[in-house]
Every structure is written in structure tokens, then in C-alpha cells.
PDB file of C-alpha atoms in Angstrom:
ATOM      1  CA  LEU C   1      11.613   9.879   9.318  1.00  0.00           C
ATOM      2  CA  ARG C   2      11.198   6.803   7.289  1.00  0.00           C
ATOM      3  CA  VAL C   3      11.121   6.442   3.867  1.00  0.00           C
ATOM      4  CA  ARG C   4       9.009   4.025   1.292  1.00  0.00           C
ATOM      5  CA  ASP C   5      10.066   3.813  -2.093  1.00  0.00           C
ATOM      6  CA  LEU C   6       7.076   3.019  -4.554  1.00  0.00           C
ATOM      7  CA  THR C   7       9.145   3.037  -7.725  1.00  0.00           C
ATOM      8  CA  LEU C   8       8.497  -0.761  -8.488  1.00  0.00           C
ATOM      9  CA  ARG C   9       4.730  -0.398  -7.764  1.00  0.00           C
ATOM     10  CA  ASP C  10       3.401   2.930  -8.418  1.00  0.00           C
ATOM     11  CA  GLY C  11       6.283   4.305 -10.132  1.00  0.00           C
ATOM     12  CA  GLN C  12       6.279   1.719 -13.201  1.00  0.00           C
ATOM     13  CA  GLN C  13       2.343   1.880 -12.832  1.00  0.00           C
ATOM     14  CA  SER C  14       1.967   5.695 -13.670  1.00  0.00           C
ATOM     15  CA  LEU C  15       5.003   6.196 -15.891  1.00  0.00           C
ATOM     16  CA  PHE C  16       5.397   2.644 -17.845  1.00  0.00           C
ATOM     17  CA  ALA C  17       1.726   1.563 -17.699  1.00  0.00           C
ATOM     18  CA  THR C  18       2.847  -1.390 -15.646  1.00  0.00           C
ATOM     19  CA  ARG C  19       5.165  -2.825 -18.284  1.00  0.00           C
ATOM     20  CA  LEU C  20       8.335  -3.242 -16.146  1.00  0.00           C
ATOM     21  CA  LYS C  21       9.901  -6.811 -16.748  1.00  0.00           C
ATOM     22  CA  GLN C  22      11.208  -8.923 -14.173  1.00  0.00           C
ATOM     23  CA  GLU C  23      14.726  -8.585 -15.932  1.00  0.00           C
ATOM     24  CA  TYR C  24      14.840  -5.173 -15.361  1.00  0.00           C
ATOM     25  CA  ILE C  25      13.812  -5.314 -11.792  1.00  0.00           C
ATOM     26  CA  ASP C  26      16.395  -7.947 -11.120  1.00  0.00           C
ATOM     27  CA  ARG C  27      19.103  -5.260 -12.461  1.00  0.00           C
ATOM     28  CA  LEU C  28      17.729  -2.612 -10.118  1.00  0.00           C
ATOM     29  CA  LEU C  29      17.652  -4.460  -7.045  1.00  0.00           C
ATOM     30  CA  PRO C  30      21.436  -4.181  -6.007  1.00  0.00           C
ATOM     31  CA  LEU C  31      20.860  -0.354  -6.131  1.00  0.00           C
ATOM     32  CA  TYR C  32      17.922  -0.886  -3.854  1.00  0.00           C
ATOM     33  CA  ARG C  33      20.504  -2.848  -1.425  1.00  0.00           C
ATOM     34  CA  ASP C  34      22.553  -0.038  -1.179  1.00  0.00           C
ATOM     35  CA  ALA C  35      19.713   2.845  -0.803  1.00  0.00           C
ATOM     36  CA  LYS C  36      18.530   0.882   2.308  1.00  0.00           C
ATOM     37  CA  PHE C  37      14.894   2.128   2.212  1.00  0.00           C
ATOM     38  CA  TYR C  38      12.784   1.273   5.270  1.00  0.00           C
ATOM     39  CA  ILE C  39       9.975  -0.140   2.958  1.00  0.00           C
ATOM     40  CA  MET C  40       9.909  -1.148  -0.819  1.00  0.00           C
ATOM     41  CA  GLU C  41       6.532  -1.331  -2.220  1.00  0.00           C
ATOM     42  CA  THR C  42       6.732  -4.241  -4.878  1.00  0.00           C
ATOM     43  CA  TRP C  43       3.044  -5.462  -5.165  1.00  0.00           C
ATOM     44  CA  GLY C  44      -0.247  -3.643  -5.405  1.00  0.00           C
ATOM     45  CA  GLY C  45      -2.651  -1.872  -7.564  1.00  0.00           C
ATOM     46  CA  ALA C  46      -2.446  -3.285 -11.206  1.00  0.00           C
ATOM     47  CA  VAL C  47       0.925  -4.907 -10.668  1.00  0.00           C
ATOM     48  CA  PRO C  48      -0.120  -8.730 -10.176  1.00  0.00           C
ATOM     49  CA  ASP C  49      -2.765  -8.633 -12.818  1.00  0.00           C
ATOM     50  CA  SER C  50      -0.729  -6.787 -15.577  1.00  0.00           C
ATOM     51  CA  VAL C  51       2.366  -8.885 -14.800  1.00  0.00           C
ATOM     52  CA  MET C  52       0.436 -11.900 -15.615  1.00  0.00           C
ATOM     53  CA  ARG C  53      -1.724 -10.526 -18.259  1.00  0.00           C
ATOM     54  CA  TYR C  54       0.589  -8.561 -20.406  1.00  0.00           C
ATOM     55  CA  LEU C  55       4.169  -9.734 -19.732  1.00  0.00           C
ATOM     56  CA  GLY C  56       3.488 -13.517 -19.215  1.00  0.00           C
ATOM     57  CA  GLU C  57       5.263 -13.356 -15.918  1.00  0.00           C
ATOM     58  CA  SER C  58       4.419 -14.533 -12.271  1.00  0.00           C
ATOM     59  CA  PRO C  59       3.893 -11.974  -9.446  1.00  0.00           C
ATOM     60  CA  TRP C  60       5.024 -14.502  -7.161  1.00  0.00           C
ATOM     61  CA  ASP C  61       8.252 -14.756  -8.860  1.00  0.00           C
ATOM     62  CA  ARG C  62       8.649 -10.830  -8.750  1.00  0.00           C
ATOM     63  CA  LEU C  63       7.767 -11.114  -4.819  1.00  0.00           C
ATOM     64  CA  ARG C  64      10.387 -13.805  -4.256  1.00  0.00           C
ATOM     65  CA  SER C  65      13.037 -12.330  -6.097  1.00  0.00           C
ATOM     66  CA  CYS C  66      12.750  -9.044  -4.224  1.00  0.00           C
ATOM     67  CA  SER C  67      12.498 -10.672  -0.857  1.00  0.00           C
ATOM     68  CA  LYS C  68      15.742 -12.720  -1.709  1.00  0.00           C
ATOM     69  CA  GLU C  69      17.633  -9.739  -2.226  1.00  0.00           C
ATOM     70  CA  MET C  70      16.099  -7.279   0.312  1.00  0.00           C
ATOM     71  CA  LYS C  71      15.695  -9.627   3.492  1.00  0.00           C
ATOM     72  CA  GLY C  72      17.179  -7.852   6.355  1.00  0.00           C
ATOM     73  CA  ILE C  73      17.748  -4.380   4.541  1.00  0.00           C
ATOM     74  CA  SER C  74      14.126  -3.436   3.546  1.00  0.00           C
ATOM     75  CA  TYR C  75      10.460  -4.485   4.283  1.00  0.00           C
ATOM     76  CA  LEU C  76       8.425  -5.375   1.185  1.00  0.00           C
ATOM     77  CA  SER C  77       4.956  -3.897   1.055  1.00  0.00           C
ATOM     78  CA  ALA C  78       1.811  -4.219  -1.078  1.00  0.00           C
ATOM     79  CA  LEU C  79      -1.362  -1.952  -1.486  1.00  0.00           C
ATOM     80  CA  SER C  80      -4.611  -3.833  -1.836  1.00  0.00           C
ATOM     81  CA  ARG C  81      -8.103  -3.003  -2.391  1.00  0.00           C
ATOM     82  CA  GLY C  82      -9.390  -4.791   0.698  1.00  0.00           C
ATOM     83  CA  ARG C  83     -11.869  -7.612  -0.416  1.00  0.00           C
ATOM     84  CA  ASN C  84     -10.968  -7.100  -3.849  1.00  0.00           C
ATOM     85  CA  LEU C  85      -7.109  -7.927  -3.307  1.00  0.00           C
ATOM     86  CA  PHE C  86      -5.360  -6.565  -6.738  1.00  0.00           C
ATOM     87  CA  GLY C  87      -8.709  -7.230  -8.718  1.00  0.00           C
ATOM     88  CA  TYR C  88     -11.993  -5.659  -9.362  1.00  0.00           C
ATOM     89  CA  VAL C  89     -14.584  -7.846  -7.840  1.00  0.00           C
ATOM     90  CA  PRO C  90     -14.881  -9.037  -3.999  1.00  0.00           C
ATOM     91  CA  TYR C  91     -13.658 -12.408  -3.375  1.00  0.00           C
ATOM     92  CA  PRO C  92     -14.763 -14.824  -0.618  1.00  0.00           C
ATOM     93  CA  ASN C  93     -13.086 -14.901   2.752  1.00  0.00           C
ATOM     94  CA  TYR C  94     -11.069 -18.229   2.056  1.00  0.00           C
ATOM     95  CA  VAL C  95      -9.514 -16.630  -0.946  1.00  0.00           C
ATOM     96  CA  LEU C  96      -8.346 -13.787   1.466  1.00  0.00           C
ATOM     97  CA  GLU C  97      -7.079 -16.174   3.923  1.00  0.00           C
ATOM     98  CA  GLY C  98      -5.127 -18.191   1.528  1.00  0.00           C
ATOM     99  CA  PHE C  99      -3.775 -15.327  -0.379  1.00  0.00           C
ATOM    100  CA  TYR C 100      -2.491 -13.693   2.780  1.00  0.00           C
ATOM    101  CA  LYS C 101      -0.869 -16.598   3.921  1.00  0.00           C
ATOM    102  CA  GLU C 102       0.999 -17.172   0.771  1.00  0.00           C
ATOM    103  CA  ALA C 103       2.056 -13.611   0.156  1.00  0.00           C
ATOM    104  CA  ILE C 104       3.638 -13.568   4.028  1.00  0.00           C
ATOM    105  CA  LYS C 105       5.252 -16.813   3.393  1.00  0.00           C
ATOM    106  CA  ASN C 106       6.889 -15.706  -0.110  1.00  0.00           C
ATOM    107  CA  GLY C 107       8.034 -12.501   1.521  1.00  0.00           C
ATOM    108  CA  LEU C 108       5.789  -9.814   2.234  1.00  0.00           C
ATOM    109  CA  ASN C 109       5.815  -7.818   5.334  1.00  0.00           C
ATOM    110  CA  VAL C 110       3.555  -4.907   4.971  1.00  0.00           C
ATOM    111  CA  MET C 111      -0.093  -4.764   3.956  1.00  0.00           C
ATOM    112  CA  ARG C 112      -1.468  -1.192   2.986  1.00  0.00           C
ATOM    113  CA  ILE C 113      -5.268  -2.060   2.734  1.00  0.00           C
ATOM    114  CA  PHE C 114      -7.848   0.482   1.555  1.00  0.00           C
ATOM    115  CA  ASP C 115     -11.451   1.098   0.245  1.00  0.00           C
ATOM    116  CA  ALA C 116     -11.687   3.763  -2.245  1.00  0.00           C
ATOM    117  CA  LEU C 117     -14.910   5.058  -0.750  1.00  0.00           C
ATOM    118  CA  ASN C 118     -13.556   4.576   2.913  1.00  0.00           C
ATOM    119  CA  ASP C 119     -16.248   1.976   3.698  1.00  0.00           C
ATOM    120  CA  LEU C 120     -14.289   0.248   6.334  1.00  0.00           C
ATOM    121  CA  ARG C 121     -16.963  -2.716   5.862  1.00  0.00           C
ATOM    122  CA  ASN C 122     -15.242  -3.443   2.937  1.00  0.00           C
ATOM    123  CA  ILE C 123     -11.805  -4.086   4.550  1.00  0.00           C
ATOM    124  CA  GLU C 124     -12.692  -5.768   7.903  1.00  0.00           C
ATOM    125  CA  VAL C 125     -11.981  -9.390   6.710  1.00  0.00           C
ATOM    126  CA  ALA C 126      -8.765  -8.377   4.669  1.00  0.00           C
ATOM    127  CA  VAL C 127      -7.390  -6.699   7.621  1.00  0.00           C
ATOM    128  CA  ASP C 128      -8.243  -9.476  10.030  1.00  0.00           C
ATOM    129  CA  GLU C 129      -6.747 -12.157   7.585  1.00  0.00           C
ATOM    130  CA  ALA C 130      -3.761 -10.121   7.216  1.00  0.00           C
ATOM    131  CA  ILE C 131      -2.953  -9.948  10.793  1.00  0.00           C
ATOM    132  CA  LYS C 132      -3.475 -13.561  11.408  1.00  0.00           C
ATOM    133  CA  ALA C 133      -0.962 -14.243   8.806  1.00  0.00           C
ATOM    134  CA  GLY C 134       1.500 -12.081  10.439  1.00  0.00           C
ATOM    135  CA  ALA C 135       1.642  -8.880   8.372  1.00  0.00           C
ATOM    136  CA  HIS C 136       2.237  -5.379   9.518  1.00  0.00           C
ATOM    137  CA  VAL C 137      -1.057  -4.108   8.618  1.00  0.00           C
ATOM    138  CA  GLN C 138      -1.466  -0.435   7.593  1.00  0.00           C
ATOM    139  CA  GLY C 139      -5.068   0.949   7.684  1.00  0.00           C
ATOM    140  CA  THR C 140      -5.603   3.556   4.873  1.00  0.00           C
ATOM    141  CA  LEU C 141      -7.648   6.806   4.441  1.00  0.00           C
ATOM    142  CA  CYS C 142      -8.431   7.849   0.877  1.00  0.00           C
ATOM    143  CA  TYR C 143      -8.019  11.476   1.004  1.00  0.00           C
ATOM    144  CA  THR C 144     -10.266  13.782  -0.904  1.00  0.00           C
ATOM    145  CA  THR C 145     -12.057  17.067  -0.615  1.00  0.00           C
ATOM    146  CA  SER C 146     -15.937  17.545  -0.150  1.00  0.00           C
ATOM    147  CA  PRO C 147     -18.405  18.950   2.060  1.00  0.00           C
ATOM    148  CA  ILE C 148     -18.172  15.750   4.098  1.00  0.00           C
ATOM    149  CA  HIS C 149     -14.629  14.855   3.784  1.00  0.00           C
ATOM    150  CA  ASN C 150     -13.082  17.060   6.636  1.00  0.00           C
ATOM    151  CA  ILE C 151     -10.719  16.552   9.474  1.00  0.00           C
ATOM    152  CA  ASP C 152     -13.361  15.394  11.876  1.00  0.00           C
ATOM    153  CA  MET C 153     -14.505  12.728   9.519  1.00  0.00           C
ATOM    154  CA  PHE C 154     -10.754  11.473   8.903  1.00  0.00           C
ATOM    155  CA  VAL C 155     -10.037  11.501  12.445  1.00  0.00           C
ATOM    156  CA  GLN C 156     -13.099   9.096  13.215  1.00  0.00           C
ATOM    157  CA  LEU C 157     -11.859   6.665  10.500  1.00  0.00           C
ATOM    158  CA  SER C 158      -8.674   6.763  12.105  1.00  0.00           C
ATOM    159  CA  ARG C 159     -10.110   5.932  15.539  1.00  0.00           C
ATOM    160  CA  ASP C 160     -12.203   3.117  13.743  1.00  0.00           C
ATOM    161  CA  LEU C 161      -9.000   1.783  12.266  1.00  0.00           C
ATOM    162  CA  GLU C 162      -7.132   1.621  15.268  1.00  0.00           C
ATOM    163  CA  LYS C 163     -10.019  -0.337  16.903  1.00  0.00           C
ATOM    164  CA  MET C 164      -9.959  -2.830  13.940  1.00  0.00           C
ATOM    165  CA  GLY C 165      -6.356  -3.495  15.434  1.00  0.00           C
ATOM    166  CA  VAL C 166      -4.230  -2.124  12.231  1.00  0.00           C
ATOM    167  CA  HIS C 167      -0.429  -1.399  13.187  1.00  0.00           C
ATOM    168  CA  SER C 168      -0.306   2.164  11.185  1.00  0.00           C
ATOM    169  CA  ILE C 169      -2.485   4.494   9.303  1.00  0.00           C
ATOM    170  CA  CYS C 170      -1.843   6.245   5.900  1.00  0.00           C
ATOM    171  CA  ILE C 171      -3.304   9.117   4.621  1.00  0.00           C
ATOM    172  CA  LYS C 172      -3.561   8.288   0.873  1.00  0.00           C
ATOM    173  CA  ASP C 173      -3.672  11.142  -1.241  1.00  0.00           C
ATOM    174  CA  MET C 174      -4.231   9.593  -4.699  1.00  0.00           C
ATOM    175  CA  ALA C 175      -4.607  12.639  -6.752  1.00  0.00           C
ATOM    176  CA  GLY C 176      -2.158  14.616  -5.307  1.00  0.00           C
ATOM    177  CA  ILE C 177      -4.387  17.490  -4.158  1.00  0.00           C
ATOM    178  CA  MET C 178      -3.252  17.681  -0.556  1.00  0.00           C
ATOM    179  CA  THR C 179      -1.686  20.936   0.113  1.00  0.00           C
ATOM    180  CA  PRO C 180       1.113  21.327   2.708  1.00  0.00           C
ATOM    181  CA  GLN C 181      -1.184  23.235   5.131  1.00  0.00           C
ATOM    182  CA  ASN C 182      -3.694  20.382   4.620  1.00  0.00           C
ATOM    183  CA  ALA C 183      -1.113  17.679   5.195  1.00  0.00           C
ATOM    184  CA  TYR C 184      -0.031  19.586   8.464  1.00  0.00           C
ATOM    185  CA  ASP C 185      -3.565  20.008   9.913  1.00  0.00           C
ATOM    186  CA  LEU C 186      -4.742  16.629   9.160  1.00  0.00           C
ATOM    187  CA  THR C 187      -1.672  14.645  10.448  1.00  0.00           C
ATOM    188  CA  LYS C 188      -1.381  16.752  13.707  1.00  0.00           C
ATOM    189  CA  ALA C 189      -5.386  15.894  14.275  1.00  0.00           C
ATOM    190  CA  ILE C 190      -4.636  12.152  13.662  1.00  0.00           C
ATOM    191  CA  LYS C 191      -1.705  11.837  15.684  1.00  0.00           C
ATOM    192  CA  ALA C 192      -3.639  13.521  18.586  1.00  0.00           C
ATOM    193  CA  ALA C 193      -6.492  11.198  18.159  1.00  0.00           C
ATOM    194  CA  VAL C 194      -4.667   7.802  17.840  1.00  0.00           C
ATOM    195  CA  LYS C 195      -1.458   6.147  19.135  1.00  0.00           C
ATOM    196  CA  LEU C 196      -0.391   4.622  15.655  1.00  0.00           C
ATOM    197  CA  PRO C 197       2.342   5.806  13.657  1.00  0.00           C
ATOM    198  CA  ILE C 198       1.125   7.773  10.622  1.00  0.00           C
ATOM    199  CA  VAL C 199       2.412   7.795   6.857  1.00  0.00           C
ATOM    200  CA  VAL C 200       1.698  10.235   4.475  1.00  0.00           C
ATOM    201  CA  HIS C 201       1.201   9.208   0.850  1.00  0.00           C
ATOM    202  CA  THR C 202       0.905  11.586  -1.720  1.00  0.00           C
ATOM    203  CA  HIS C 203       1.486  12.015  -5.621  1.00  0.00           C
ATOM    204  CA  SER C 204       2.971  14.968  -7.719  1.00  0.00           C
ATOM    205  CA  THR C 205       0.171  15.125 -10.073  1.00  0.00           C
ATOM    206  CA  THR C 206      -0.529  18.720  -9.438  1.00  0.00           C
ATOM    207  CA  GLY C 207       3.148  19.523  -8.684  1.00  0.00           C
ATOM    208  CA  LEU C 208       2.398  19.627  -4.741  1.00  0.00           C
ATOM    209  CA  GLY C 209       4.137  16.526  -3.618  1.00  0.00           C
ATOM    210  CA  ALA C 210       7.420  17.334  -2.374  1.00  0.00           C
ATOM    211  CA  MET C 211       6.056  20.629  -0.637  1.00  0.00           C
ATOM    212  CA  THR C 212       3.165  18.513   0.797  1.00  0.00           C
ATOM    213  CA  LEU C 213       5.657  15.870   2.183  1.00  0.00           C
TER     214      LEU C 213
END
């Protein structure tokens, strides 16, 4: 098993309303060096936006600081909303191209890319540009339950992501509603359908997180 730590992205986003300052992160980085996680998630969601808007800091400085400390120890990752990147509107292709080039140049290694409605048309360009820039691209399935969100649907989405050229697939359980049995059945079915590594990402909103993992 390889562990991705999300404290600097999802942890502070969920628990501290994205207000973790760079000075605090710099104090934590030696602990991360000792922990030797496979991946550290440092960017994504609301982090770049809130770092600029509310803290008056540069998200690029945050990325460079983590990269300088963690090179050769942990990969750095980010979560992005496909064509929306970290914002709330779709950006033109040249913005995605420039963004991914700069992100990789400044130390980012892994891009986890998703569309909230699992509409893969909304991530095609982002996936392509991130691959061309040299990132490990993780195609993402947004997990939920409904009459149509079943194993067959997620398996087909996984096959489509594999055809797009992603390097791994993430089952993203944003609401923490995936049970241990759901996780077992879905992961097993996807692993039988594609040849890519599978990542399970869940939350503990309902108290299921640890058991599900």
C-alpha cells in the first residue's frame, strides 16, 4: 500500500477553512520529510484561490517551498476540476496548457483530475495537457449512489479514462458514504476491467472512512 497524505490540502481545507499560512506549513515540512509519504497533496480544491484571496500569499511560493523540502522523498500532488482548474469557470485551452507547464516546472508531480458530474468531456483537455507537461495524471471517478451510479457505470468510466491515457484511477468518495463492502466490490470490479493502479480516496464525514480504507 502507498499512502497519500492530504493534510495540507484537504485537511486544512475541511478543518481550518483554508486558512493555514505558509509559516505554519514551513514548520511542518521537516515532519513530512521524516514521515516519507508516497505522495503529499499540497494544492487543489480551494487552496490556491484562498491563499491569494484571504492570506495574501502566493500559491506558487507554497508549491516551491514544498518541492524544495520534499524532492526525492515524496511526490507532490494537486486536485483539479478539469477545465475549471481550481476555479469555478471553464478556462480556454491555452490557460490549461500554460498552467500545467508552470505547475510541473515548479515541482508538481501528480495531477488528480475530476469532473463533478463524471462527464469526461470536461476533463479531456486537462488530461491531455497535464500528460504533455509531464505529470502523472490520475483520472478520477466521483463516487455517489443513485439508480444509475452502479458498478457497471463506474467500470465503463474507468475503461474510458484508460483510453484517455491516464496513469492511474482514483475512486473519489467526497461525502464519505462508501461502505467497506461498496469499496471492496467496486475496487475489485475496476481492477478486473483495467490495468491501471487504483486509488481509494474517502472522507470520515459519516465515520466510515477508516473501515472503508
